């Protein structure tokens, strides 16, 4: 079924509409319009007769009026692309129903009714991967946010909670495993078919419903909760993938134990099932007791997954598990509250991963993601608060702002409260709202009451979009250091004027001679501008600010280069040390791109970077994981963010030039590091992982400085590799070079892994993201490769997301990169609109790009907007981007 819609002019004015286009834009859904649903669905019975091409669904809803809502003579049941084959009220067929668009309206005279609805669907034809769909011969569901309405008619909104009982019947041979939420209560045989009944005792919204049927095998284990409940754990995969599920299972058990210890949260069912599917729009889904995962976040072994993949599996397994409380037991009142579950759960998974490995390295990585994905969102046409006020298509709001900035906002509350008080606030939140559909406001109030904090002004973080800019100035006179902090929240679409927000900043003042400070402090900047005095400084101290990235803001300050060098070498806060390194490079590259600086000044900046990087390479007080962080040059997206209007070509060249120069200047040190790291074992312990990280980083510098030598080193690394990390790292470097080894190793890699989809995704991605001058040509020919398909989201993203994130190729001055992405969006939109719409933000940044390229980007957006049939997803993103 096709859910593609026909939008009209962005302003929705019928007179303006093109003849070929329907005369209305999709409706805007507003947070302020929230009203409780007039009916309660006490129980939901679902009966599925399953088949790949034809599935019959009978839904029986036990309805009663909601005393807290306005009385209505009808009930509106959402549907999408389905028809009611039968409608029965209290057992008798009824004709008092009508369709209103996709929704079914049934007249209900009394206060309690039982409504039965029959629908029929074709899962095999479902390329949107929402609702019930087929993947590699198995059947599975995805209902968040509004997929349940593609299965049956239902009040498909998160504040309607119901107790579900599910019966499934299917051909035994084709679908030997039948799963749904909760516990299996009965099963049986009926000829060549079999059936199973599952019951979930916990009331839940429809978006948490799940069903899976297929030929699957499981890794099974168990976990005994703190209350002594023995929980059966199963990870279901296709036959042949079982030996790659150990890490996921271990991660799950660690997550269950951690949530008990850290948040006091215990699991509440006898079974926890996870199913891996290869066709999935997102990372994974927290359906009650039956998580459905993208295979990418389940399958891992050392030969096929990188160290980063291992961490991602652990993080996503934990994330979905943590949702059992932050999302499922306490769910969202409406989709404007999405960050209530996502921001909080991201924070919980980040804290978990910090505890499982190196906390500073995890923090630095999280900040890097925030800055390279969320900051651009916040400064562009798609900026929205973590609690949005309106949307057309909710799928477009599964953003870095909702997830990652949402997590930062809660992290700030935690910093201000302190860990213990924060925990009290969380306990109160869970206790107060267990079994309810709550709001962000409920969460803030619970933290206020439980932690004893005043968050009155802090609530602005939920309503104001945009990354605050904090200007920092430090003066010194006599024995007094005077710190002046001022803030400005920039205007964003629909929000021209902003108010100052409380910004918690961890700071320290260093004594230059001793290299120490007398203690870190947390200062909260509440006003537009504030001045703080610190006594007892005979000499001007060096300021370390926003340590640990205590607030998701941009810091602007005049700081002498020698102070940054000092912090890069001696700050005891690892994040601040990383930050000083980044600032050194950002400052220098900014100078180079802006031009006009005297050559000696420029060279002094460059020299400072070489000295700092040299010290990082030699520093034996830090481990290799941290060394790797300090070795990474700031990414081009982040660099582009620094300028009001960026020239991607100039930024790319400046960064590459610096990398080349550093590679030459520090060639021996880098080669020495590569050699030392090559002696580490191919194991998964942190030291070995760290060695692999610095090894490939060293190669990237050397590849810029001395491509021939680096090509040989990379080929040797590839040949000697016993881990995917080493192999992929080497191949990534080779993919950017024009050497014979490039071709040979790419071919070898393909042949070695041709039957492994996830690894072939890597093969596509590393060519699409390569530094090779012909990267665009490569992408065009890979588009026609026999293994390429737009029907599998992982595969589509492996080629095109990697390409959109390759600045030199995507921002080619000819505009060819933009055209490629626009063509993709148009081709993918009718197949999988959710996935297609996720490519729009890459083009949407045109206002912040130099005029020549900006015109080309805008032109492509206009071309998309002019297409005759666009999904609501893509339409919304394109029209907001054109603004
Ligand atoms: N709720 C999922 C998560 O963050 C993400 C998701 C959203 C998955 C929508 C599928 C569809 O854990
Ligand atoms: Zn989530």
Short mmCIF file of C-alpha atoms in Angstrom, two decimals, residues 13 49 119 127 188 222 264 288 344 389 525 528 570 577 594 657 680 700 726 765 825:
data_model
loop_
_atom_site.label_atom_id
_atom_site.label_comp_id
_atom_site.label_asym_id
_atom_site.label_seq_id
_atom_site.Cartn_x
_atom_site.Cartn_y
_atom_site.Cartn_z
CA UNK A 13 -3.04 28.33 -0.38
CA UNK A 49 -3.93 -15.14 10.42
CA UNK A 119 -8.69 -5.79 8.13
CA UNK A 127 8.36 -1.17 1.58
CA UNK A 188 -1.09 -25.51 19.64
CA UNK A 222 18.76 -15.87 31.96
CA UNK A 264 16.98 0.92 41.22
CA UNK A 288 7.44 -4.28 25.60
CA UNK A 344 16.21 10.50 29.39
CA UNK A 389 5.32 22.97 19.41
CA UNK A 525 24.96 31.56 34.67
CA UNK A 528 22.21 37.58 30.33
CA UNK A 570 48.08 19.96 31.49
CA UNK A 577 42.22 18.91 27.45
CA UNK A 594 39.87 33.88 6.59
CA UNK A 657 46.96 20.91 4.24
CA UNK A 680 49.19 -5.20 20.46
CA UNK A 700 45.53 8.86 8.14
CA UNK A 726 42.36 -3.11 11.63
CA UNK A 765 30.34 3.20 2.98
CA UNK A 825 15.54 11.45 -2.29
#
